[in-house]
XYZ file of C-alpha atoms in Angstrom:
211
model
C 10.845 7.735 28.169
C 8.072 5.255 27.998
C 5.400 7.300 28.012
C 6.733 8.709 24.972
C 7.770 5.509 23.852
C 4.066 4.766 24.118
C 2.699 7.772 22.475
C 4.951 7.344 19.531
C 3.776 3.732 19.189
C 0.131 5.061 18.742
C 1.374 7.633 16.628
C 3.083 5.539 14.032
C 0.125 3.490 14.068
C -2.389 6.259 13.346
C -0.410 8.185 10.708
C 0.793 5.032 8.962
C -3.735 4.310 9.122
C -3.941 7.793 7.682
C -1.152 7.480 5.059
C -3.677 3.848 4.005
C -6.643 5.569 4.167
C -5.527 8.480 1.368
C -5.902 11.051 3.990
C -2.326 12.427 2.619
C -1.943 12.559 -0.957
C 1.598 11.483 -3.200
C 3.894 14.752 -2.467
C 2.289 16.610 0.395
C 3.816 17.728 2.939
C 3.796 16.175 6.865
C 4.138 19.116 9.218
C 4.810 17.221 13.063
C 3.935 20.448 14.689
C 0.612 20.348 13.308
C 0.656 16.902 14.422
C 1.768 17.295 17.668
C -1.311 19.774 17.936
C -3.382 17.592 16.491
C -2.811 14.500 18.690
C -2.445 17.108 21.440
C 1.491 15.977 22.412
C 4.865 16.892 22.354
C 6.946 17.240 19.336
C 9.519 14.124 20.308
C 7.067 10.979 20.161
C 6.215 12.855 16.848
C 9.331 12.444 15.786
C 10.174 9.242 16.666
C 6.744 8.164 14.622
C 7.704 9.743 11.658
C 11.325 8.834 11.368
C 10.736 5.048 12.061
C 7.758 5.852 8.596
C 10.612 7.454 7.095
C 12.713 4.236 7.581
C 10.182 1.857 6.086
C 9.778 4.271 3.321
C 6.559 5.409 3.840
C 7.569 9.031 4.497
C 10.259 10.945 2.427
C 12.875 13.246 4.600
C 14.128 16.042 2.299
C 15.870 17.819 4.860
C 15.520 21.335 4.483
C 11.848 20.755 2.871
C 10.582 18.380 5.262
C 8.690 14.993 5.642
C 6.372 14.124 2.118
C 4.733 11.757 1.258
C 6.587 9.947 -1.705
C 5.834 11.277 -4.810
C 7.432 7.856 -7.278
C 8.951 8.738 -10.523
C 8.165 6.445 -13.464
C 11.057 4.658 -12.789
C 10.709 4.172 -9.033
C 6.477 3.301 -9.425
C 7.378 0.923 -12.351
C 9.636 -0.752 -10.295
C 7.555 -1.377 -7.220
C 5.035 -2.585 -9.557
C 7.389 -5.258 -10.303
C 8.585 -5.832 -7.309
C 5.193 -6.364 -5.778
C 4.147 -9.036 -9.308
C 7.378 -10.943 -8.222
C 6.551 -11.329 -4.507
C 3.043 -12.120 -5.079
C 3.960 -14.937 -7.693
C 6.565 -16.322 -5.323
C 3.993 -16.377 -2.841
C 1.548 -18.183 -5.166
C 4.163 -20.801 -6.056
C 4.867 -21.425 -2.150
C 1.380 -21.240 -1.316
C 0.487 -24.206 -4.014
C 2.283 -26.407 -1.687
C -1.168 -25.839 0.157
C -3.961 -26.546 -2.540
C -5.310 -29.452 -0.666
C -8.717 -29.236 1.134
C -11.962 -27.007 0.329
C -12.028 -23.671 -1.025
C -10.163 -20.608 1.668
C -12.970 -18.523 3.533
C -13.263 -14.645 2.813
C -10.455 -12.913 4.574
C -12.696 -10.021 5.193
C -15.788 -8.414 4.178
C -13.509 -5.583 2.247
C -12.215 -8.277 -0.223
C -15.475 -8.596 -1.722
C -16.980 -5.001 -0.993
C -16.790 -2.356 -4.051
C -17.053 0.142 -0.709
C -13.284 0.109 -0.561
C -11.205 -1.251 -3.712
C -8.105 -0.031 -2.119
C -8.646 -1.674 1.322
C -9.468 -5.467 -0.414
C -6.453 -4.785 -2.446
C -4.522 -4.698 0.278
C -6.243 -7.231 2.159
C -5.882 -9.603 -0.341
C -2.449 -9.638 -1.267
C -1.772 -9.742 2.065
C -3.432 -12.525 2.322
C -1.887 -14.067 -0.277
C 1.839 -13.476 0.971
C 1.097 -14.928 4.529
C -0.168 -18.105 3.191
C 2.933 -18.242 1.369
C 4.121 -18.936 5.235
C 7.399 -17.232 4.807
C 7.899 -13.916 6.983
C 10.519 -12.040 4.965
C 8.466 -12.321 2.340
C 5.256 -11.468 3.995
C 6.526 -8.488 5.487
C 7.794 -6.904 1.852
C 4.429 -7.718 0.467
C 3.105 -5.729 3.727
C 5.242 -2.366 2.723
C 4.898 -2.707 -0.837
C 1.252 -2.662 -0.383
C 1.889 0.739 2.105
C 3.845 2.229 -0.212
C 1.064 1.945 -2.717
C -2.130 2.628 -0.586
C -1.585 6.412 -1.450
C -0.950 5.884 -5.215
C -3.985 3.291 -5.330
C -6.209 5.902 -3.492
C -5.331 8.972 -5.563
C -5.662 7.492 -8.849
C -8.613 6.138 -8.335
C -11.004 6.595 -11.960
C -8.094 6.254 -14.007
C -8.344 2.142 -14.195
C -11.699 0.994 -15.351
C -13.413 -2.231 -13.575
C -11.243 -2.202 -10.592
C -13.852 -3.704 -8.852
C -14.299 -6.860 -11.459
C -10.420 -7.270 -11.380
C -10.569 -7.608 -7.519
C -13.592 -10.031 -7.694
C -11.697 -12.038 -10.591
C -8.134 -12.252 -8.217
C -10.522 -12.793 -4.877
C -12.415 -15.901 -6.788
C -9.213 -17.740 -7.898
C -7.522 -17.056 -4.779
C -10.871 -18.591 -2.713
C -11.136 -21.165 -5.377
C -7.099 -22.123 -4.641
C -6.681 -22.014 -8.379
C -3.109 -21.037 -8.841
C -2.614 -21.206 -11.878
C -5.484 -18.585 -12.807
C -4.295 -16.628 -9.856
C -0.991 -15.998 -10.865
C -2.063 -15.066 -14.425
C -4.278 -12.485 -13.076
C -1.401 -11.149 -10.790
C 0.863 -10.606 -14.100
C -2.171 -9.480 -15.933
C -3.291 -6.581 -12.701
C 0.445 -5.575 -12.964
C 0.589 -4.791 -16.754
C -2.317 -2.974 -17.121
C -0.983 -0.868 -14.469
C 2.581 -0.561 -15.768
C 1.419 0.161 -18.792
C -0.559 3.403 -17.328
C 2.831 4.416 -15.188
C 3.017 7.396 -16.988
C -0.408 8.952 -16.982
C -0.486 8.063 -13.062
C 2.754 9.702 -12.554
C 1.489 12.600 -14.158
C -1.878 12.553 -12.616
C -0.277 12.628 -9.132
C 2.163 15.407 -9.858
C -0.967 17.824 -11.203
C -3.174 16.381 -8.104
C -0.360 17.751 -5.967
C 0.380 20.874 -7.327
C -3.574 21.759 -7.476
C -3.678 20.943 -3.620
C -0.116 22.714 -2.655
């Protein structure tokens, strides 16, 4: 039991890296055997990786079909967009509590890399939400940001001067201007509401051409 308690840690770490890193795109499918293969183990740590995904809602279960990747409506991606511009703005407004003192220091090379958009993304709204120094908080900032690691990676080309924006968000965040920071959160989070539709679509024709 705790070797494959053990194994299925690893596991869920790895394919939950994997799900980040755009190796599986919005709507394709997670086969375990092949994963099992793969990763050279049994099909129950397997399992038990890809049902605790499936309960953070990283992984869809549709039963008879399988695990998928989730593959958001309009609807469902318009609302994580918001849901992700509210916590980041509460974070901002608990983090100005903490404007004193000189300017933060880079939270990683990513954040200021054009090497990896996707990764400083991530990197720095999660910074952002665990400065805000409340967990509950931090943590939904944490799986809003997984649940959009595949969307961010697949669409990739569709949003021009990612790579500005991120400088733009990373300078007023070093700079501890919250003010500007929180305008450029509402400001990321339009232009990419405003696109829901063509992403949606752009996902659902990148799936079908790699089914």
């Amino acid at each position: 039991m705790c070797a494959n308690h053990s194994k299925s840690a690893l596991l869920y770490r790895q394919v939950r890296r994997a799900l980040q890193s755009g190796r599986y795109l919005p709507g394709q499918r997670i086969d375990p055997g092949t994963l099992a293969e793969e990763f050279n183990t049994s099909p129950t740590p397997v399992r038990f990786a890809l049902h605790r995904l499936v309960g953070e809602g990283l992984i869809d279960d549709h039963a008879r079909n399988g695990l998928h990747v989730p593959l958001l409506t309009e609807v469902a991606l318009r609302d994580l967009y918001d849901w992700m511009e509210h916590l980041l703005l509460r974070a901002c407004e608990l983090g100005a509590n903490a404007t004193d003192g000189p300017p933060r220091e880079p939270v990683g090379a990513a954040l200021y890399s054009r090497e990896d958009l996707v990764k400083g993304t991530w990197q720095l709204f999660d910074a952002i939400a665990g400065a805000s120094g409340f967990r509950p908080l931090h943590d939904a900032v944490r799986q809003g940001n997984d649940r959009l690691a595949p969307v961010r990676r697949a669409k990739r080309g569709l949003i021009d001067h990612v790579g500005d924006e991120l400088a733009r968000l990373s300078g007023h965040w070093q700079n501890r201007d919250m003010p500007a920071l929180k305008a450029a959160v509402r400001g990321y989070h339009a232009r990419r509401k405003q696109l829901v539709p063509r992403i949606v679509a752009f996902l659902v024709d990148h799936r079908d051409r790699h089914l």
